[in-house]
CSV table of C-alpha atoms in Angstrom, one decimal:
chain,number,residue,atom,x,y,z
A,1,MET,CA,92.1,62.9,99.8
A,2,ALA,CA,92.4,59.1,99.7
A,3,GLN,CA,94.3,58.4,102.9
A,4,ASN,CA,93.7,60.0,106.2
A,5,THR,CA,97.3,60.6,107.2
A,6,PRO,CA,98.7,63.4,109.3
A,7,GLU,CA,100.0,65.0,106.1
A,8,SER,CA,96.6,64.9,104.4
A,9,THR,CA,94.9,66.1,107.5
A,10,GLU,CA,97.2,69.1,107.7
A,11,LEU,CA,96.7,69.8,104.0
A,12,ALA,CA,93.0,69.7,104.3
A,13,GLN,CA,93.1,72.2,107.2
A,14,LEU,CA,95.4,74.6,105.4
A,15,LEU,CA,93.1,74.5,102.3
A,16,ARG,CA,90.3,75.6,104.6
A,17,THR,CA,92.2,78.3,106.6
A,18,GLY,CA,95.3,79.2,104.6
A,19,PRO,CA,97.6,81.0,104.3
A,20,PHE,CA,98.1,80.3,100.6
A,21,HIS,CA,101.9,79.7,100.6
A,22,LEU,CA,101.6,77.1,103.4
A,23,ALA,CA,98.7,75.3,101.6
A,24,LEU,CA,100.8,75.2,98.4
A,25,ARG,CA,103.9,74.0,100.2
A,26,SER,CA,101.9,71.3,102.0
A,27,ALA,CA,100.3,70.2,98.7
A,28,LEU,CA,103.6,70.0,96.9
A,29,SER,CA,105.0,67.9,99.8
A,30,ALA,CA,102.0,65.6,99.9
A,31,ARG,CA,102.2,64.9,96.1
A,32,GLY,CA,106.0,64.6,96.2
A,33,LEU,CA,106.5,66.7,93.1
A,34,ALA,CA,109.7,68.7,92.5
A,35,LEU,CA,109.2,72.3,91.3
A,36,HIS,CA,110.6,71.5,87.8
A,37,ARG,CA,108.1,68.7,87.4
A,38,VAL,CA,105.3,71.0,88.4
A,39,GLN,CA,106.6,73.6,85.8
A,40,HIS,CA,106.6,70.9,83.1
A,41,LYS,CA,103.1,69.8,83.9
A,42,LEU,CA,101.9,73.4,83.8
A,43,ALA,CA,103.6,73.9,80.5
A,44,GLN,CA,101.7,70.9,79.1
A,45,ARG,CA,98.5,72.9,80.0
A,46,GLY,CA,99.8,76.0,78.2
A,47,ILE,CA,100.8,77.8,81.4
A,48,LYS,CA,104.3,79.3,81.6
A,49,VAL,CA,105.6,79.8,85.1
A,50,GLY,CA,109.2,79.9,86.2
A,51,VAL,CA,110.6,77.6,88.9
A,52,THR,CA,111.8,80.7,90.7
A,53,SER,CA,108.2,82.1,90.8
A,54,LEU,CA,106.9,78.7,92.1
A,55,SER,CA,109.6,78.7,94.8
A,56,TYR,CA,108.7,82.3,95.8
A,57,TRP,CA,105.0,81.4,96.0
A,58,GLN,CA,105.5,78.5,98.4
A,59,GLN,CA,107.9,80.5,100.5
A,60,GLY,CA,105.5,83.4,100.9
A,61,ALA,CA,108.1,85.8,99.4
A,62,ARG,CA,105.6,86.6,96.6
A,63,ARG,CA,101.9,86.1,95.9
A,64,PRO,CA,100.3,85.4,92.6
A,65,GLN,CA,98.1,88.4,92.0
A,66,ARG,CA,98.1,89.2,88.2
A,67,PRO,CA,95.4,87.5,86.1
A,68,GLU,CA,97.9,85.2,84.4
A,69,SER,CA,99.3,84.2,87.7
A,70,LEU,CA,95.8,83.4,89.1
A,71,ARG,CA,95.2,81.3,86.0
A,72,ALA,CA,98.3,79.4,86.8
A,73,VAL,CA,97.0,78.8,90.3
A,74,ARG,CA,93.8,77.2,88.9
A,75,ALA,CA,96.0,74.9,86.8
A,76,LEU,CA,98.1,74.1,89.9
A,77,GLU,CA,95.0,72.7,91.5
A,78,GLU,CA,94.7,70.2,88.7
A,79,VAL,CA,98.4,69.3,88.7
A,80,LEU,CA,98.3,68.8,92.5
A,81,GLU,CA,94.9,67.0,92.4
A,82,LEU,CA,93.3,69.5,94.7
A,83,PRO,CA,89.6,70.5,94.8
A,84,ALA,CA,88.7,73.2,92.3
A,85,ARG,CA,89.3,76.8,93.6
A,86,SER,CA,90.8,75.4,96.8
A,87,LEU,CA,94.0,77.4,96.3
A,88,HIS,CA,92.5,80.2,94.3
A,89,ARG,CA,90.0,81.2,97.0
A,90,LEU,CA,92.9,81.6,99.5
A,91,LEU,CA,94.0,84.4,97.3
A,92,VAL,CA,90.7,85.8,96.1
A,93,PRO,CA,87.8,84.7,98.4
A,94,GLU,CA,84.3,84.5,97.1
A,95,GLY,CA,83.0,88.1,96.5
A,96,ALA,CA,86.4,89.7,97.3
A,97,THR,CA,88.2,92.1,94.9
A,98,ARG,CA,91.7,91.8,96.3
A,99,PRO,CA,93.9,89.1,97.9
A,100,GLU,CA,93.9,88.4,101.6
A,101,THR,CA,97.1,88.7,103.5
A,102,ASP,CA,99.1,85.6,104.4
A,103,ARG,CA,99.0,86.5,108.0
A,104,PRO,CA,96.0,84.7,109.6
A,105,THR,CA,93.2,87.0,110.3
A,106,GLY,CA,93.1,88.1,113.9
A,107,ARG,CA,93.5,90.9,116.5
A,108,SER,CA,96.0,92.0,119.0
A,109,TYR,CA,96.1,89.7,122.0
A,110,ARG,CA,97.3,92.7,124.1
A,111,SER,CA,94.0,94.5,123.5
A,112,LEU,CA,92.0,91.5,124.7
A,113,VAL,CA,93.0,90.8,128.3
A,114,ALA,CA,95.3,93.4,129.7
A,115,PRO,CA,95.9,97.2,129.8
A,116,VAL,CA,97.1,98.1,126.3
A,117,ASP,CA,99.5,100.9,127.5
A,118,THR,CA,101.1,98.6,130.0
A,119,LEU,CA,101.6,95.8,127.5
A,120,GLN,CA,103.0,98.2,124.9
A,121,GLN,CA,105.6,99.3,127.4
A,122,LEU,CA,106.5,95.8,128.5
A,123,PHE,CA,106.8,94.5,124.9
A,124,ALA,CA,108.9,97.6,124.0
A,125,ALA,CA,111.2,96.7,126.9
A,126,LEU,CA,111.7,93.2,125.2
A,127,GLU,CA,111.9,94.8,121.8
A,128,ALA,CA,109.1,92.4,120.8
A,129,PRO,CA,107.3,93.1,117.5
A,130,THR,CA,103.5,93.6,117.4
A,131,ASP,CA,103.1,90.4,115.4
A,132,GLY,CA,105.3,87.7,117.0
A,133,GLY,CA,105.0,85.5,113.9
A,134,LEU,CA,103.2,82.7,115.6
A,135,HIS,CA,99.6,81.5,116.0
A,136,THR,CA,98.3,78.8,118.3
A,137,VAL,CA,97.0,75.5,116.9
A,138,GLY,CA,96.6,73.8,120.3
A,139,HIS,CA,96.8,74.9,123.9
A,140,HIS,CA,96.2,72.9,127.1
A,141,GLU,CA,96.2,75.0,130.2
A,142,ARG,CA,95.9,74.0,133.9
A,143,VAL,CA,95.2,76.5,136.6
A,144,ARG,CA,95.5,75.8,140.4
A,145,ILE,CA,93.6,77.7,143.0
A,146,GLY,CA,95.2,77.5,146.4
A,147,PRO,CA,93.8,77.3,150.0
A,148,GLY,CA,93.6,81.1,150.3
A,149,ARG,CA,91.4,81.2,147.1
A,150,GLU,CA,94.5,82.6,145.3
A,151,LEU,CA,95.7,81.7,141.8
A,152,SER,CA,98.7,79.7,142.8
A,153,GLU,CA,99.9,78.4,139.5
A,154,ARG,CA,99.0,78.1,135.8
A,155,GLU,CA,100.7,75.6,133.4
A,156,SER,CA,100.6,75.7,129.6
A,157,LEU,CA,101.4,73.1,127.0
A,158,GLN,CA,101.2,75.0,123.7
A,159,THR,CA,101.5,74.1,120.0
A,160,VAL,CA,102.2,77.0,117.7
A,161,ARG,CA,102.7,77.4,113.9
A,162,ALA,CA,104.9,80.1,112.4
A,163,HIS,CA,103.4,82.3,109.7
A,164,ARG,CA,106.7,83.9,108.8
A,165,ASP,CA,110.3,82.8,108.7
A,166,GLY,CA,112.9,83.3,111.4
A,167,VAL,CA,110.7,83.1,114.5
A,168,ASP,CA,112.7,81.8,117.5
A,169,ARG,CA,110.7,82.9,120.6
A,170,TYR,CA,107.3,83.4,122.1
A,171,VAL,CA,106.3,86.1,124.6
A,172,ALA,CA,103.9,84.7,127.3
A,173,ILE,CA,101.7,87.1,129.2
A,174,HIS,CA,100.4,86.7,132.8
A,175,ARG,CA,98.0,89.0,134.6
A,176,GLY,CA,97.7,88.3,138.3
A,177,ASP,CA,94.7,89.1,140.4
A,178,ALA,CA,94.3,92.3,142.5
A,179,GLY,CA,97.4,92.7,144.7
A,180,CYS,CA,99.6,90.6,142.5
A,181,ASP,CA,103.3,91.4,143.1
A,182,PRO,CA,105.4,90.6,139.9
A,183,SER,CA,108.5,90.4,142.0
A,184,ARG,CA,107.1,87.3,143.7
A,185,VAL,CA,105.9,85.6,140.5
A,186,THR,CA,108.2,82.8,139.1
A,187,VAL,CA,108.3,81.9,135.5
A,188,ARG,CA,109.3,78.3,134.6
A,189,ALA,CA,110.3,77.1,131.1
A,190,ALA,CA,109.1,73.5,131.2
A,191,GLU,CA,110.1,71.9,127.9
A,192,ASN,CA,111.4,72.7,124.4
A,193,CYS,CA,112.1,76.3,125.4
A,194,ARG,CA,114.5,78.4,127.6
A,195,LEU,CA,113.5,81.4,129.8
A,196,GLY,CA,114.7,84.7,128.4
A,197,ARG,CA,114.0,88.2,129.8
A,198,VAL,CA,111.1,88.8,132.2
A,199,ARG,CA,109.4,92.1,132.8
A,200,GLY,CA,106.6,93.1,135.1
A,201,ASP,CA,104.4,96.1,136.1
A,202,ALA,CA,103.6,96.4,139.8
A,203,GLY,CA,100.6,98.7,139.2
A,204,THR,CA,98.7,96.2,137.0
A,205,GLY,CA,100.2,92.9,138.0
A,206,VAL,CA,101.1,92.1,134.4
A,207,ILE,CA,104.2,90.0,133.6
A,208,VAL,CA,105.6,89.2,130.2
A,209,ALA,CA,108.2,86.4,129.7
A,210,GLU,CA,110.3,85.6,126.8
A,211,LEU,CA,110.5,81.9,125.9
A,212,LEU,CA,113.4,81.1,123.6
A,213,PHE,CA,113.4,78.2,121.1
A,214,ASP,CA,116.6,76.4,120.1
A,215,ALA,CA,116.0,76.9,116.4
A,216,ARG,CA,114.5,79.4,114.1
A,217,LEU,CA,111.2,78.3,112.6
A,218,ARG,CA,110.3,78.7,109.0
A,219,ALA,CA,106.8,79.7,107.9
A,220,GLY,CA,104.6,76.7,108.3
A,221,ASP,CA,106.8,75.0,111.0
A,222,THR,CA,105.1,73.9,114.2
A,223,HIS,CA,106.6,73.9,117.7
A,224,VAL,CA,105.4,72.4,121.0
A,225,PHE,CA,106.6,73.9,124.3
A,226,GLY,CA,105.6,74.1,127.9
A,227,TYR,CA,105.9,76.8,130.6
A,228,ALA,CA,104.4,77.9,133.9
A,229,PHE,CA,103.7,81.0,136.0
A,230,GLU,CA,103.9,80.4,139.8
A,231,ASP,CA,102.0,83.2,141.5
A,232,GLY,CA,100.1,83.1,144.8
A,233,SER,CA,100.8,86.8,145.5
A,234,GLY,CA,97.3,88.1,144.6
A,235,GLY,CA,94.1,88.3,146.4
A,236,PRO,CA,91.1,85.9,146.0
A,237,SER,CA,90.6,84.8,142.4
A,238,ALA,CA,87.1,84.7,140.9
A,239,GLU,CA,87.8,83.8,137.2
A,240,TYR,CA,90.4,82.9,134.7
A,241,ILE,CA,90.3,84.1,131.1
A,242,ARG,CA,92.3,83.5,127.9
A,243,GLY,CA,92.4,85.8,124.9
A,244,PHE,CA,92.8,84.5,121.4
A,245,SER,CA,94.3,86.6,118.6
A,246,PHE,CA,93.7,84.1,115.8
A,247,ALA,CA,90.9,81.7,114.9
A,248,GLY,CA,91.4,78.0,114.7
A,249,GLY,CA,93.0,75.4,116.9
A,250,GLN,CA,91.8,73.6,120.1
A,251,TYR,CA,91.9,75.1,123.6
A,252,VAL,CA,91.5,73.1,126.8
A,253,LEU,CA,91.3,74.9,130.2
A,254,GLN,CA,91.1,73.1,133.5
A,255,VAL,CA,90.8,74.9,136.8
A,256,ARG,CA,91.5,72.8,140.0
A,257,PHE,CA,90.6,74.0,143.5
A,258,ASP,CA,92.2,73.2,146.8
A,259,GLU,CA,90.1,70.9,149.0
A,260,THR,CA,89.8,73.6,151.6
A,261,ALA,CA,88.6,76.3,149.2
A,262,LEU,CA,85.7,75.0,147.0
A,263,PRO,CA,83.4,77.4,145.0
A,264,VAL,CA,79.7,77.0,145.2
A,265,ARG,CA,79.2,77.3,141.4
A,266,CYS,CA,81.2,77.6,138.2
A,267,HIS,CA,80.4,78.8,134.7
A,268,ARG,CA,82.2,79.0,131.4
A,269,PHE,CA,81.7,82.1,129.1
A,270,ALA,CA,82.9,83.8,126.0
A,271,GLN,CA,83.4,87.4,125.0
A,272,VAL,CA,84.1,89.1,121.7
A,273,SER,CA,86.3,91.6,123.5
A,274,ALA,CA,87.2,92.7,127.0
A,275,GLY,CA,84.4,95.3,127.2
A,276,ALA,CA,81.7,93.2,125.5
A,277,PRO,CA,78.8,91.4,127.2
A,278,ARG,CA,79.5,87.8,128.2
A,279,SER,CA,77.8,85.1,126.1
A,280,ALA,CA,77.7,81.3,125.7
A,281,GLN,CA,77.5,81.0,129.5
A,282,GLN,CA,77.1,77.5,130.7
A,283,GLU,CA,77.2,76.1,134.3
A,284,LEU,CA,80.0,73.6,134.9
A,285,THR,CA,79.8,70.7,137.4
A,286,LEU,CA,82.7,70.5,139.9
A,287,ASN,CA,84.3,67.1,139.8
A,288,GLY,CA,84.0,65.9,143.4
A,289,ARG,CA,87.1,63.7,143.6
A,290,HIS,CA,89.5,65.9,141.7
A,291,ARG,CA,87.8,69.3,142.6
A,292,ALA,CA,88.1,70.5,139.0
A,293,VAL,CA,86.1,72.0,136.1
A,294,HIS,CA,87.1,72.3,132.5
A,295,LEU,CA,86.2,73.6,129.1
A,296,VAL,CA,87.1,72.4,125.6
A,297,GLU,CA,86.8,74.5,122.5
A,298,GLN,CA,87.6,72.7,119.3
A,299,GLY,CA,87.9,75.7,117.0
A,300,VAL,CA,88.5,78.9,118.8
A,301,ARG,CA,87.5,82.3,117.4
A,302,PRO,CA,89.3,85.6,118.0
A,303,GLY,CA,88.1,86.9,121.4
A,304,ILE,CA,88.0,85.6,125.0
A,305,LEU,CA,87.1,82.3,126.7
A,306,GLY,CA,87.1,81.8,130.4
A,307,ILE,CA,85.7,80.1,133.5
A,308,ARG,CA,84.4,82.1,136.5
A,309,TRP,CA,83.3,80.8,139.9
A,310,ASP,CA,81.4,82.1,143.0
A,311,TRP,CA,82.7,81.6,146.5
A,312,GLY,CA,79.2,82.1,148.1
């Protein structure tokens, strides 16, 4: 695309990752074409598609699947000046025999970093669906380790994108270290959200918190919000991990230590799942002045990333 604008950058990313309806909507917006004009241009190429169908396609209410609809998608690429097969492959990837779903490929976050049964019960108490309708496109997280080697606080600034209409909340999960007392954990809604219901399980030290948005998001909308868990109730902490349900997006994790409790060494690592071997291990150098280490992952994959440290 000719100009490197935020709109063109977003369109390029959606053409790589999908889903189809968001890529189509972004392309229509970038080209500034009304649906009746698109219909007219398709008709000039011998393709008959109703405005209603085009509207349903960009909303995600319907997917073009029949052969004649897929031919229309190929013609849409010409009309919208997109690379050949860029929209078509989001529906029928190379070598595939049936369309992908519009929901980004991923796995349950609950199965990555906490006891599944406990989280199922806590989510049921919040009446939260299995798919919250959001995937993360950017997450900056800061963890503070206190003078007693305890996890005293973790702050998050998170950017999410809705992959279905009507999403108005996010459920954050916190798992404290051994001995964590959920009744002593404070959840703080920092910006662009309000604190809703909070539920915890004393046996596992798991807390879930409902963060409410002021508006319902449409599929494709993004939202930036911040929140924090103030803990300090658990025993000595030796690592911090973050599970990712969906691929894509950037993740930044910084762990800062109290000056009276410094580790002897720190490492970053990755895991495919909670029970899998740890890979991509790399030693991190503690910043002497700020007593912190960090990792940056430009394009996360479904699985786990984390930092561990040894007290010596």
